Every structure is written in structure tokens, then in C-alpha cells.
């Protein structure tokens, strides 16, 4: 084993490039010595060729140091005319030079484009949103086609699955929906009466509670609860089946996964959400009536009579009319994200989170659009 060094020989005419001899063991144990030798090296541009005839040993540490000293591109150029270099060592130097060059290029790109990274990520998110929207629209079309085909074949309806899903979606969710909307109705009544009391119009709290729950809060709260509770369950159930290759087994048996797994959940959701919406409306108004009676002396009889006289029934139909649309989209999003699971527990968790976020976003977006539309129509 010999100490590594560099020997640079140049002709008398200094304008003519010289030869750089690589001597000794260019390995990791001699790294400090190599660094000192490289620090004394002449300008790389004055080197015409490399001489490896006295090279005793070479590893990736020595190759990387030589690439950093001469520059990756310069080293690759000089290796074409290098002498005394074994083929395996030539391959090592070329590979290390390529790796060092790519790392340096990535570092420069990251440093130069750091200010554009935020815009790049925003652009990627927008493109991803567009792709997910197209996938969702395609899946909605597939589900509608399957619904149309199954509607004319009652024997293909999976009544047992629909009833089981209806129990999980509607009956099991009734307590939480009723409790949540009851508390929200009480809060709205308390805040509304407190503010309206300053103008001597506390009795209009009844109109506020009735109007808000019949048109917006009833359907919105029930939909958000189902988006978080049921859409995530759909994704986790179907995603686990996808991860365990049960979906592939269903296809191998000649069955349609959409008809077998998606349609019963869609049917059950379309039936369940109007029920939960009605419960949410009633519970919210009961909560408001209770606060009005206990805190502000408004009797339940007065509360009901004013609701009947001041709130047209069209507000109830507007709120209930949104329920099937929201239910269909929530079910489609939950099932679609389950079918997109790639086969790991991490993928199941990611798509479950995505289904909840997408469902809530779609519900709020469509509710806002519907509110603007009904306002312009004067309904």
C-alpha cells in the first residue's frame, strides 16, 4: 500500500497542457492526504490527459474526490484518452462522475428555482384536482349507468345488502345527528335572541331558527356528518377488500364490483340522508324552541304557530331536495376512493382521509352554489 499523490508534469511551453499522473491508493483511509494533494493541484484546465499507470487502489471515495477536483464533465472527457486504467476502474470513475454531476445539477436547480417552488406545487395541486375531478365524473357516469341497468332488473337488487347498509348509515347515525343539531339549534337561538333583543325583535328568533334549519343547517350538518362517518367507512371497507385482492376475486367469479359493492351503498345513502336531514331539521328547531322557552319566555305553542305562519313550506322542500344529490355524491366519492387503494395499509389511510375531505368540500361547494341559485330565482 502506497501513499496517494498527484504528479503534474508540464512541458517547457506553459501554454501547452500537461499530463496528470494519479499515484498510489485513492481510497477512503487516505482521504485526508488526498484532500491535501488536491489542494496543491494546478488549474484543471491545464491538464491534457490522465496517467493511471501507477494507481494502486481506487474506491468510490477517491473517485468522488477526483470528480470534484477536476469537475464531472472534465473528468469524463479526460477518461477517454486516459492510459493505464483497468476497465473496472474506468467504469467506476464514469459512474461516480455521472452521479456527482447529477447531484450538482439538482443542487443548482433547487437553489435557482427555490422562489418558484411554491408556484410549482400550486400548479401540481391544480392539475391533481383537475385529474381527480375527471375521474370522479367518469365514476359518477359509471354508477348512473349501472343504476339504469339495475333499475329494470329487480332480481338483481341486493336487498339484504341495502338494508344492512341502511341500518349502519341511518339508524346508527340518528343519535349523533339529533344531538349535534339540537345543540346547534340551541346555540343559534341563544345568539339570535341576544342580538335581536337589542332591537326589540327577539320574537324573530323563531324565524331565524326555522329558516336556517329548513334551508341550510339541517341538510348541511347531516351531510357533513355522513361525509365524515360513512364516506370514510365506505373507503376503508372497499379499500381493505382491494388490498386483500378480494375485488380481483369478485371479477374472477364474473361478478361486477360496482353492482355488488357500490350500488347497495349508493341506494342506502340516498334513502338514509333524507331521513337524517328531517331528523336534523326537527332536532335543531326543538333545541331552538327549548332555549326560547327557558331563557326568553317564548312558549312552544307560540314557537310552532309562528313557524307555521311565517315560514313557507317551500323552504322545507328546498332543504330536502338537496339530500338525494348530496347523498349520491358522498357515496360515489367514498366508494371511488376505496377502489383506488393500491394495496397497502398506508394507501387505505390516505384514501380514507381523501374521501372525507373531498366529500365535505363537494357538499359545501354545491350547497353554496344552490344557495346562490335559489336566491337569484327568488325561492
mmCIF file of C-alpha atoms in Angstrom:
data_model
loop_
_atom_site.group_PDB
_atom_site.id
_atom_site.type_symbol
_atom_site.label_atom_id
_atom_site.label_comp_id
_atom_site.label_asym_id
_atom_site.label_seq_id
_atom_site.Cartn_x
_atom_site.Cartn_y
_atom_site.Cartn_z
ATOM 1 C CA UNK A 1 0.000 0.000 0.000
ATOM 2 C CA UNK A 2 1.462 3.371 -1.027
ATOM 3 C CA UNK A 3 0.505 6.885 -0.101
ATOM 4 C CA UNK A 4 -1.580 8.596 -2.755
ATOM 5 C CA UNK A 5 -0.365 11.658 -4.582
ATOM 6 C CA UNK A 6 -0.724 13.675 -7.753
ATOM 7 C CA UNK A 7 2.117 14.365 -10.146
ATOM 8 C CA UNK A 8 1.555 17.088 -12.704
ATOM 9 C CA UNK A 9 4.120 17.307 -15.491
ATOM 10 C CA UNK A 10 4.062 20.150 -17.979
ATOM 11 C CA UNK A 11 6.240 20.993 -20.914
ATOM 12 C CA UNK A 12 8.549 24.000 -21.027
ATOM 13 C CA UNK A 13 5.973 25.822 -23.094
ATOM 14 C CA UNK A 14 3.426 26.531 -20.370
ATOM 15 C CA UNK A 15 0.773 27.244 -22.956
ATOM 16 C CA UNK A 16 0.701 23.529 -23.809
ATOM 17 C CA UNK A 17 -1.400 21.407 -21.368
ATOM 18 C CA UNK A 18 0.384 18.691 -19.402
ATOM 19 C CA UNK A 19 -0.246 15.211 -18.010
ATOM 20 C CA UNK A 20 -1.630 14.493 -14.530
ATOM 21 C CA UNK A 21 -0.412 11.215 -13.001
ATOM 22 C CA UNK A 22 -2.636 9.552 -10.401
ATOM 23 C CA UNK A 23 -0.348 7.718 -7.976
ATOM 24 C CA UNK A 24 -0.887 5.369 -5.018
ATOM 25 C CA UNK A 25 -4.020 4.261 -3.179
ATOM 26 C CA UNK A 26 -7.004 6.540 -3.811
ATOM 27 C CA UNK A 27 -9.138 5.001 -1.094
ATOM 28 C CA UNK A 28 -11.069 6.141 1.953
ATOM 29 C CA UNK A 29 -8.276 5.559 4.537
ATOM 30 C CA UNK A 30 -6.091 8.086 2.657
ATOM 31 C CA UNK A 31 -8.850 10.670 2.223
ATOM 32 C CA UNK A 32 -7.111 13.431 4.243
ATOM 33 C CA UNK A 33 -3.891 13.006 2.264
ATOM 34 C CA UNK A 34 -5.839 13.119 -0.973
ATOM 35 C CA UNK A 35 -7.528 16.368 0.034
ATOM 36 C CA UNK A 36 -4.122 17.961 0.717
ATOM 37 C CA UNK A 37 -2.793 16.770 -2.640
ATOM 38 C CA UNK A 38 -5.825 18.115 -4.484
ATOM 39 C CA UNK A 39 -5.449 21.484 -2.772
ATOM 40 C CA UNK A 40 -1.974 21.828 -4.351
ATOM 41 C CA UNK A 41 -3.144 20.808 -7.822
ATOM 42 C CA UNK A 42 -2.774 23.232 -10.718
ATOM 43 C CA UNK A 43 -5.760 24.512 -12.588
ATOM 44 C CA UNK A 44 -7.732 21.616 -14.125
ATOM 45 C CA UNK A 45 -7.864 23.427 -17.432
ATOM 46 C CA UNK A 46 -4.067 22.966 -17.830
ATOM 47 C CA UNK A 47 -4.439 19.159 -17.847
ATOM 48 C CA UNK A 48 -4.424 17.440 -21.249
ATOM 49 C CA UNK A 49 -4.570 13.784 -20.136
ATOM 50 C CA UNK A 50 -4.545 11.461 -17.139
ATOM 51 C CA UNK A 51 -1.995 8.727 -16.369
ATOM 52 C CA UNK A 52 -3.238 5.889 -14.155
ATOM 53 C CA UNK A 53 -0.278 3.548 -14.673
ATOM 54 C CA UNK A 54 0.908 3.998 -11.067
ATOM 55 C CA UNK A 55 -2.544 3.822 -9.472
ATOM 56 C CA UNK A 56 -2.500 1.153 -6.748
ATOM 57 C CA UNK A 57 -6.084 1.253 -5.414
ATOM 58 C CA UNK A 58 -9.345 3.060 -6.092
ATOM 59 C CA UNK A 59 -12.747 3.204 -4.389
ATOM 60 C CA UNK A 60 -15.777 5.481 -4.565
ATOM 61 C CA UNK A 61 -14.304 7.975 -2.086
ATOM 62 C CA UNK A 62 -11.225 8.521 -4.213
ATOM 63 C CA UNK A 63 -13.236 8.574 -7.439
ATOM 64 C CA UNK A 64 -15.656 11.150 -5.986
ATOM 65 C CA UNK A 65 -12.804 13.371 -4.802
ATOM 66 C CA UNK A 66 -11.180 13.236 -8.235
ATOM 67 C CA UNK A 67 -14.524 14.101 -9.877
ATOM 68 C CA UNK A 68 -14.983 17.064 -7.530
ATOM 69 C CA UNK A 69 -11.429 18.276 -8.158
ATOM 70 C CA UNK A 70 -11.459 18.109 -11.946
ATOM 71 C CA UNK A 71 -15.178 18.533 -12.404
ATOM 72 C CA UNK A 72 -17.521 15.723 -13.534
ATOM 73 C CA UNK A 73 -17.654 16.754 -17.178
ATOM 74 C CA UNK A 74 -13.892 17.418 -17.368
ATOM 75 C CA UNK A 75 -13.113 14.027 -15.778
ATOM 76 C CA UNK A 76 -15.356 12.158 -18.219
ATOM 77 C CA UNK A 77 -13.687 13.961 -21.106
ATOM 78 C CA UNK A 78 -10.164 13.123 -19.858
ATOM 79 C CA UNK A 79 -11.059 9.469 -19.260
ATOM 80 C CA UNK A 80 -11.498 8.967 -22.998
ATOM 81 C CA UNK A 81 -7.725 9.351 -23.501
ATOM 82 C CA UNK A 82 -6.532 8.094 -20.086
ATOM 83 C CA UNK A 83 -3.739 5.486 -20.002
ATOM 84 C CA UNK A 84 -3.033 2.630 -17.597
ATOM 85 C CA UNK A 85 -6.611 2.304 -16.337
ATOM 86 C CA UNK A 86 -8.290 -1.091 -15.887
ATOM 87 C CA UNK A 87 -11.820 -1.474 -17.319
ATOM 88 C CA UNK A 88 -13.442 -1.945 -13.891
ATOM 89 C CA UNK A 89 -11.822 1.205 -12.532
ATOM 90 C CA UNK A 90 -12.807 3.099 -15.692
ATOM 91 C CA UNK A 91 -16.419 2.044 -15.172
ATOM 92 C CA UNK A 92 -16.247 3.148 -11.511
ATOM 93 C CA UNK A 93 -14.893 6.586 -12.416
ATOM 94 C CA UNK A 94 -17.503 7.108 -15.134
ATOM 95 C CA UNK A 95 -20.362 6.089 -12.789
ATOM 96 C CA UNK A 96 -19.118 8.325 -9.978
ATOM 97 C CA UNK A 97 -18.626 11.269 -12.363
ATOM 98 C CA UNK A 98 -22.200 10.884 -13.600
ATOM 99 C CA UNK A 99 -23.561 10.713 -10.041
ATOM 100 C CA UNK A 100 -21.586 13.769 -8.889
ATOM 101 C CA UNK A 101 -22.707 15.707 -11.959
ATOM 102 C CA UNK A 102 -26.393 14.884 -11.394
ATOM 103 C CA UNK A 103 -26.169 15.804 -7.714
ATOM 104 C CA UNK A 104 -24.534 19.134 -8.526
ATOM 105 C CA UNK A 105 -27.158 19.864 -11.190
ATOM 106 C CA UNK A 106 -30.022 19.102 -8.815
ATOM 107 C CA UNK A 107 -28.446 21.320 -6.175
ATOM 108 C CA UNK A 108 -28.146 24.190 -8.650
ATOM 109 C CA UNK A 109 -31.732 23.717 -9.837
ATOM 110 C CA UNK A 110 -33.077 23.693 -6.294
ATOM 111 C CA UNK A 111 -31.068 26.786 -5.395
ATOM 112 C CA UNK A 112 -32.022 28.672 -8.555
ATOM 113 C CA UNK A 113 -35.704 27.704 -8.579
ATOM 114 C CA UNK A 114 -36.402 27.955 -4.854
ATOM 115 C CA UNK A 115 -38.591 31.016 -5.404
ATOM 116 C CA UNK A 116 -40.677 29.099 -7.959
ATOM 117 C CA UNK A 117 -41.204 26.011 -5.811
ATOM 118 C CA UNK A 118 -44.410 27.383 -4.288
ATOM 119 C CA UNK A 119 -45.889 28.111 -7.715
ATOM 120 C CA UNK A 120 -44.828 24.679 -8.903
ATOM 121 C CA UNK A 121 -46.593 22.990 -6.010
ATOM 122 C CA UNK A 122 -49.718 25.094 -6.566
ATOM 123 C CA UNK A 123 -49.716 24.140 -10.231
ATOM 124 C CA UNK A 124 -49.307 20.472 -9.332
ATOM 125 C CA UNK A 125 -52.195 20.687 -6.892
ATOM 126 C CA UNK A 126 -54.428 22.311 -9.529
ATOM 127 C CA UNK A 127 -53.573 19.642 -12.086
ATOM 128 C CA UNK A 128 -54.188 16.946 -9.481
ATOM 129 C CA UNK A 129 -57.568 18.487 -8.652
ATOM 130 C CA UNK A 130 -58.494 18.506 -12.345
ATOM 131 C CA UNK A 131 -57.488 14.845 -12.703
ATOM 132 C CA UNK A 132 -59.489 13.822 -9.630
ATOM 133 C CA UNK A 133 -62.497 15.758 -10.917
ATOM 134 C CA UNK A 134 -62.388 13.938 -14.257
ATOM 135 C CA UNK A 135 -62.012 10.577 -12.509
ATOM 136 C CA UNK A 136 -64.971 11.380 -10.228
ATOM 137 C CA UNK A 137 -67.146 12.433 -13.171
ATOM 138 C CA UNK A 138 -66.277 9.238 -15.002
ATOM 139 C CA UNK A 139 -67.123 7.143 -11.962
ATOM 140 C CA UNK A 140 -70.411 9.006 -11.480
ATOM 141 C CA UNK A 141 -71.288 8.160 -15.077
ATOM 142 C CA UNK A 142 -70.431 4.501 -14.481
ATOM 143 C CA UNK A 143 -72.615 4.373 -11.359
ATOM 144 C CA UNK A 144 -75.530 6.052 -13.173
ATOM 145 C CA UNK A 145 -75.216 3.542 -15.995
ATOM 146 C CA UNK A 146 -75.218 0.659 -13.511
ATOM 147 C CA UNK A 147 -78.237 2.187 -11.721
ATOM 148 C CA UNK A 148 -80.132 2.468 -15.006
ATOM 149 C CA UNK A 149 -79.401 -1.157 -15.903
ATOM 150 C CA UNK A 150 -80.257 -2.456 -12.434
ATOM 151 C CA UNK A 151 -83.491 -0.443 -12.195
ATOM 152 C CA UNK A 152 -85.165 -2.668 -14.820
ATOM 153 C CA UNK A 153 -83.994 -5.897 -13.176
ATOM 154 C CA UNK A 154 -85.422 -6.108 -9.643
ATOM 155 C CA UNK A 155 -83.992 -9.598 -9.212
ATOM 156 C CA UNK A 156 -80.504 -8.122 -9.338
ATOM 157 C CA UNK A 157 -81.213 -5.730 -6.460
ATOM 158 C CA UNK A 158 -79.293 -6.822 -3.381
ATOM 159 C CA UNK A 159 -81.965 -6.038 -0.824
ATOM 160 C CA UNK A 160 -80.100 -7.644 2.067
ATOM 161 C CA UNK A 161 -77.022 -5.501 1.450
ATOM 162 C CA UNK A 162 -79.133 -2.366 1.064
ATOM 163 C CA UNK A 163 -80.963 -2.987 4.354
ATOM 164 C CA UNK A 164 -77.712 -3.725 6.180
ATOM 165 C CA UNK A 165 -76.101 -0.565 4.845
ATOM 166 C CA UNK A 166 -79.230 1.452 5.653
ATOM 167 C CA UNK A 167 -79.048 0.298 9.256
ATOM 168 C CA UNK A 168 -75.385 1.317 9.549
ATOM 169 C CA UNK A 169 -75.834 4.639 7.762
ATOM 170 C CA UNK A 170 -79.188 5.859 9.099
ATOM 171 C CA UNK A 171 -80.162 4.118 12.314
ATOM 172 C CA UNK A 172 -76.691 4.077 13.864
ATOM 173 C CA UNK A 173 -76.184 7.763 12.986
ATOM 174 C CA UNK A 174 -79.524 9.029 14.322
ATOM 175 C CA UNK A 175 -78.331 9.754 17.885
ATOM 176 C CA UNK A 176 -75.270 11.777 16.888
ATOM 177 C CA UNK A 177 -77.172 13.708 14.216
ATOM 178 C CA UNK A 178 -80.025 14.523 16.589
ATOM 179 C CA UNK A 179 -77.686 15.537 19.406
ATOM 180 C CA UNK A 180 -75.452 17.716 17.244
ATOM 181 C CA UNK A 181 -78.294 19.568 15.517
ATOM 182 C CA UNK A 182 -80.118 20.007 18.840
ATOM 183 C CA UNK A 183 -77.075 21.771 20.308
ATOM 184 C CA UNK A 184 -76.505 23.863 17.175
ATOM 185 C CA UNK A 185 -80.166 24.914 17.194
ATOM 186 C CA UNK A 186 -79.874 25.934 20.842
ATOM 187 C CA UNK A 187 -76.744 27.994 20.135
ATOM 188 C CA UNK A 188 -78.324 29.741 17.135
ATOM 189 C CA UNK A 189 -81.446 30.573 19.141
ATOM 190 C CA UNK A 190 -79.420 31.950 22.041
ATOM 191 C CA UNK A 191 -77.175 34.097 19.842
ATOM 192 C CA UNK A 192 -80.042 35.260 17.651
ATOM 193 C CA UNK A 193 -82.238 36.230 20.590
ATOM 194 C CA UNK A 194 -79.348 38.026 22.268
ATOM 195 C CA UNK A 195 -78.620 40.122 19.192
ATOM 196 C CA UNK A 196 -82.229 40.716 18.147
ATOM 197 C CA UNK A 197 -83.169 41.645 21.713
ATOM 198 C CA UNK A 198 -81.204 44.878 21.326
ATOM 199 C CA UNK A 199 -83.688 45.932 18.633
ATOM 200 C CA UNK A 200 -86.799 44.688 20.390
ATOM 201 C CA UNK A 201 -87.224 41.912 17.818
ATOM 202 C CA UNK A 202 -86.483 38.858 19.928
ATOM 203 C CA UNK A 203 -89.582 37.082 18.605
ATOM 204 C CA UNK A 204 -87.918 36.850 15.180
ATOM 205 C CA UNK A 205 -85.509 34.302 16.659
ATOM 206 C CA UNK A 206 -88.188 31.754 15.776
ATOM 207 C CA UNK A 207 -87.978 32.741 12.114
ATOM 208 C CA UNK A 208 -84.178 32.622 12.234
ATOM 209 C CA UNK A 209 -84.068 29.105 13.645
ATOM 210 C CA UNK A 210 -86.789 27.745 11.368
ATOM 211 C CA UNK A 211 -85.453 29.348 8.205
ATOM 212 C CA UNK A 212 -81.828 28.340 8.808
ATOM 213 C CA UNK A 213 -82.536 24.698 9.664
ATOM 214 C CA UNK A 214 -85.133 24.085 6.979
ATOM 215 C CA UNK A 215 -82.999 25.507 4.161
ATOM 216 C CA UNK A 216 -79.370 25.073 5.172
ATOM 217 C CA UNK A 217 -78.277 23.746 8.547
ATOM 218 C CA UNK A 218 -80.377 20.586 8.548
ATOM 219 C CA UNK A 219 -79.082 19.201 5.276
ATOM 220 C CA UNK A 220 -75.589 20.665 5.684
ATOM 221 C CA UNK A 221 -74.912 19.250 9.161
ATOM 222 C CA UNK A 222 -76.349 15.848 8.275
ATOM 223 C CA UNK A 223 -74.292 15.696 5.062
ATOM 224 C CA UNK A 224 -71.051 16.695 6.783
ATOM 225 C CA UNK A 225 -71.614 14.086 9.474
ATOM 226 C CA UNK A 226 -72.212 11.391 6.866
ATOM 227 C CA UNK A 227 -69.194 12.556 4.888
ATOM 228 C CA UNK A 228 -67.001 12.076 7.933
ATOM 229 C CA UNK A 229 -68.692 8.967 9.288
ATOM 230 C CA UNK A 230 -69.969 6.992 6.306
ATOM 231 C CA UNK A 231 -67.792 8.013 3.354
ATOM 232 C CA UNK A 232 -64.721 7.076 5.364
ATOM 233 C CA UNK A 233 -66.319 3.724 6.243
ATOM 234 C CA UNK A 234 -67.058 3.027 2.569
ATOM 235 C CA UNK A 235 -63.462 3.806 1.627
ATOM 236 C CA UNK A 236 -61.996 1.694 4.424
ATOM 237 C CA UNK A 237 -64.258 -1.289 3.681
ATOM 238 C CA UNK A 238 -63.725 -1.347 -0.072
ATOM 239 C CA UNK A 239 -60.074 -0.358 0.281
ATOM 240 C CA UNK A 240 -59.408 -3.295 2.611
ATOM 241 C CA UNK A 241 -61.045 -5.597 0.103
ATOM 242 C CA UNK A 242 -58.872 -4.122 -2.632
ATOM 243 C CA UNK A 243 -55.736 -4.561 -0.510
ATOM 244 C CA UNK A 244 -56.658 -8.212 0.178
ATOM 245 C CA UNK A 245 -57.331 -8.796 -3.548
ATOM 246 C CA UNK A 246 -60.985 -9.581 -2.865
ATOM 247 C CA UNK A 247 -62.019 -7.204 -5.671
ATOM 248 C CA UNK A 248 -59.940 -9.252 -8.110
ATOM 249 C CA UNK A 249 -61.607 -12.403 -6.805
ATOM 250 C CA UNK A 250 -65.040 -10.870 -7.432
ATOM 251 C CA UNK A 251 -64.061 -10.080 -11.021
ATOM 252 C CA UNK A 252 -62.643 -13.590 -11.445
ATOM 253 C CA UNK A 253 -66.048 -15.010 -10.453
ATOM 254 C CA UNK A 254 -67.655 -12.996 -13.246
ATOM 255 C CA UNK A 255 -69.345 -10.500 -10.929
ATOM 256 C CA UNK A 256 -69.407 -6.726 -11.294
ATOM 257 C CA UNK A 257 -67.784 -4.953 -8.282
ATOM 258 C CA UNK A 258 -69.783 -1.780 -8.969
ATOM 259 C CA UNK A 259 -73.078 -3.667 -8.910
ATOM 260 C CA UNK A 260 -72.053 -5.801 -5.949
ATOM 261 C CA UNK A 261 -70.352 -3.224 -3.698
ATOM 262 C CA UNK A 262 -71.168 0.289 -4.899
ATOM 263 C CA UNK A 263 -74.850 0.228 -5.802
ATOM 264 C CA UNK A 264 -76.121 -1.078 -2.414
ATOM 265 C CA UNK A 265 -74.175 1.676 -0.653
ATOM 266 C CA UNK A 266 -75.468 4.322 -3.067
ATOM 267 C CA UNK A 267 -79.083 3.152 -2.664
ATOM 268 C CA UNK A 268 -78.765 3.068 1.120
ATOM 269 C CA UNK A 269 -77.181 6.529 1.243
ATOM 270 C CA UNK A 270 -79.898 8.023 -0.982
ATOM 271 C CA UNK A 271 -82.541 6.606 1.375
ATOM 272 C CA UNK A 272 -80.695 7.472 4.585
ATOM 273 C CA UNK A 273 -79.727 11.107 4.085
ATOM 274 C CA UNK A 274 -83.306 12.459 3.642
ATOM 275 C CA UNK A 275 -84.273 10.661 6.864
ATOM 276 C CA UNK A 276 -81.311 12.124 8.734
ATOM 277 C CA UNK A 277 -81.977 15.545 7.219
ATOM 278 C CA UNK A 278 -85.546 15.504 8.506
ATOM 279 C CA UNK A 279 -84.324 14.432 11.953
ATOM 280 C CA UNK A 280 -81.723 17.231 11.876
ATOM 281 C CA UNK A 281 -84.355 19.840 10.997
ATOM 282 C CA UNK A 282 -86.705 18.734 13.776
ATOM 283 C CA UNK A 283 -83.928 18.394 16.368
ATOM 284 C CA UNK A 284 -82.481 21.805 15.538
ATOM 285 C CA UNK A 285 -85.839 23.509 15.898
ATOM 286 C CA UNK A 286 -86.523 21.653 19.146
ATOM 287 C CA UNK A 287 -83.219 22.918 20.503
ATOM 288 C CA UNK A 288 -84.112 26.454 19.461
ATOM 289 C CA UNK A 289 -87.594 26.166 20.959
ATOM 290 C CA UNK A 290 -86.192 24.893 24.237
ATOM 291 C CA UNK A 291 -83.821 27.875 24.559
ATOM 292 C CA UNK A 292 -86.593 30.283 23.634
ATOM 293 C CA UNK A 293 -88.877 28.793 26.279
ATOM 294 C CA UNK A 294 -86.371 28.514 29.133
ATOM 295 C CA UNK A 295 -84.351 31.663 28.533
ATOM 296 C CA UNK A 296 -86.653 34.159 26.840
ATOM 297 C CA UNK A 297 -90.167 33.100 27.811
ATOM 298 C CA UNK A 298 -91.394 32.150 24.329
ATOM 299 C CA UNK A 299 -93.847 29.275 24.721
ATOM 300 C CA UNK A 300 -93.692 26.159 22.490
ATOM 301 C CA UNK A 301 -97.196 26.933 21.202
ATOM 302 C CA UNK A 302 -96.119 30.392 20.069
ATOM 303 C CA UNK A 303 -92.968 28.925 18.552
ATOM 304 C CA UNK A 304 -94.911 26.381 16.473
ATOM 305 C CA UNK A 305 -97.624 28.858 15.412
ATOM 306 C CA UNK A 306 -95.082 31.414 14.265
ATOM 307 C CA UNK A 307 -93.194 28.764 12.320
ATOM 308 C CA UNK A 308 -96.425 27.727 10.620
ATOM 309 C CA UNK A 309 -97.409 31.293 9.733
ATOM 310 C CA UNK A 310 -94.037 32.847 8.797
ATOM 311 C CA UNK A 311 -92.034 30.027 7.200
ATOM 312 C CA UNK A 312 -93.364 28.830 3.817
ATOM 313 C CA UNK A 313 -93.269 25.090 3.177
ATOM 314 C CA UNK A 314 -91.058 25.637 0.123
ATOM 315 C CA UNK A 315 -88.054 26.079 2.416
ATOM 316 C CA UNK A 316 -88.589 22.554 3.712
ATOM 317 C CA UNK A 317 -88.736 21.158 0.177
ATOM 318 C CA UNK A 318 -85.603 23.071 -0.823
ATOM 319 C CA UNK A 319 -83.664 21.572 2.057
ATOM 320 C CA UNK A 320 -84.982 18.064 1.442
ATOM 321 C CA UNK A 321 -84.382 18.345 -2.299
ATOM 322 C CA UNK A 322 -80.634 18.671 -1.769
ATOM 323 C CA UNK A 323 -80.442 15.439 0.227
ATOM 324 C CA UNK A 324 -80.507 12.859 -2.636
ATOM 325 C CA UNK A 325 -77.912 14.802 -4.627
ATOM 326 C CA UNK A 326 -75.531 15.143 -1.688
ATOM 327 C CA UNK A 327 -76.098 11.507 -0.721
ATOM 328 C CA UNK A 328 -75.286 10.259 -4.213
ATOM 329 C CA UNK A 329 -72.054 12.254 -4.436
ATOM 330 C CA UNK A 330 -70.892 11.320 -0.925
ATOM 331 C CA UNK A 331 -71.445 7.629 -1.651
ATOM 332 C CA UNK A 332 -69.682 7.850 -5.022
ATOM 333 C CA UNK A 333 -66.654 9.611 -3.551
ATOM 334 C CA UNK A 334 -66.353 7.122 -0.685
ATOM 335 C CA UNK A 335 -66.606 4.093 -2.988
ATOM 336 C CA UNK A 336 -64.297 5.577 -5.629
ATOM 337 C CA UNK A 337 -61.530 6.277 -3.131
ATOM 338 C CA UNK A 338 -61.876 2.726 -1.839
ATOM 339 C CA UNK A 339 -61.468 1.315 -5.345
ATOM 340 C CA UNK A 340 -58.361 3.472 -5.867
ATOM 341 C CA UNK A 341 -56.499 1.919 -2.930
ATOM 342 C CA UNK A 342 -53.235 0.438 -4.154
ATOM 343 C CA UNK A 343 -52.840 -2.444 -1.713
ATOM 344 C CA UNK A 344 -51.163 -1.229 1.466
ATOM 345 C CA UNK A 345 -52.365 -0.043 4.849
ATOM 346 C CA UNK A 346 -50.847 3.385 4.194
ATOM 347 C CA UNK A 347 -52.812 3.691 0.952
ATOM 348 C CA UNK A 348 -56.043 2.788 2.785
ATOM 349 C CA UNK A 349 -55.408 5.554 5.311
ATOM 350 C CA UNK A 350 -54.531 8.139 2.657
ATOM 351 C CA UNK A 351 -57.612 7.440 0.539
ATOM 352 C CA UNK A 352 -59.863 7.365 3.603
ATOM 353 C CA UNK A 353 -58.666 10.838 4.530
ATOM 354 C CA UNK A 354 -59.057 11.968 0.925
ATOM 355 C CA UNK A 355 -62.649 10.711 0.744
ATOM 356 C CA UNK A 356 -63.647 12.681 3.853
ATOM 357 C CA UNK A 357 -62.002 15.884 2.624
ATOM 358 C CA UNK A 358 -63.452 15.585 -0.883
ATOM 359 C CA UNK A 359 -66.949 14.778 0.392
ATOM 360 C CA UNK A 360 -67.073 17.743 2.753
ATOM 361 C CA UNK A 361 -65.645 20.056 0.099
ATOM 362 C CA UNK A 362 -68.172 18.920 -2.528
ATOM 363 C CA UNK A 363 -71.089 19.236 -0.093
ATOM 364 C CA UNK A 364 -70.187 22.777 0.947
ATOM 365 C CA UNK A 365 -69.429 23.844 -2.631
ATOM 366 C CA UNK A 366 -72.713 22.528 -4.008
ATOM 367 C CA UNK A 367 -74.656 23.977 -1.091
ATOM 368 C CA UNK A 368 -73.166 27.411 -1.762
ATOM 369 C CA UNK A 369 -73.972 27.145 -5.474
ATOM 370 C CA UNK A 370 -77.524 26.025 -4.678
ATOM 371 C CA UNK A 371 -77.985 28.897 -2.217
ATOM 372 C CA UNK A 372 -76.919 31.438 -4.858
ATOM 373 C CA UNK A 373 -79.169 29.823 -7.470
ATOM 374 C CA UNK A 374 -82.245 29.791 -5.225
ATOM 375 C CA UNK A 375 -81.568 33.374 -4.172
ATOM 376 C CA UNK A 376 -81.440 34.533 -7.781
ATOM 377 C CA UNK A 377 -84.611 32.587 -8.579
ATOM 378 C CA UNK A 378 -86.373 34.161 -5.603
ATOM 379 C CA UNK A 379 -87.226 30.812 -3.996
#
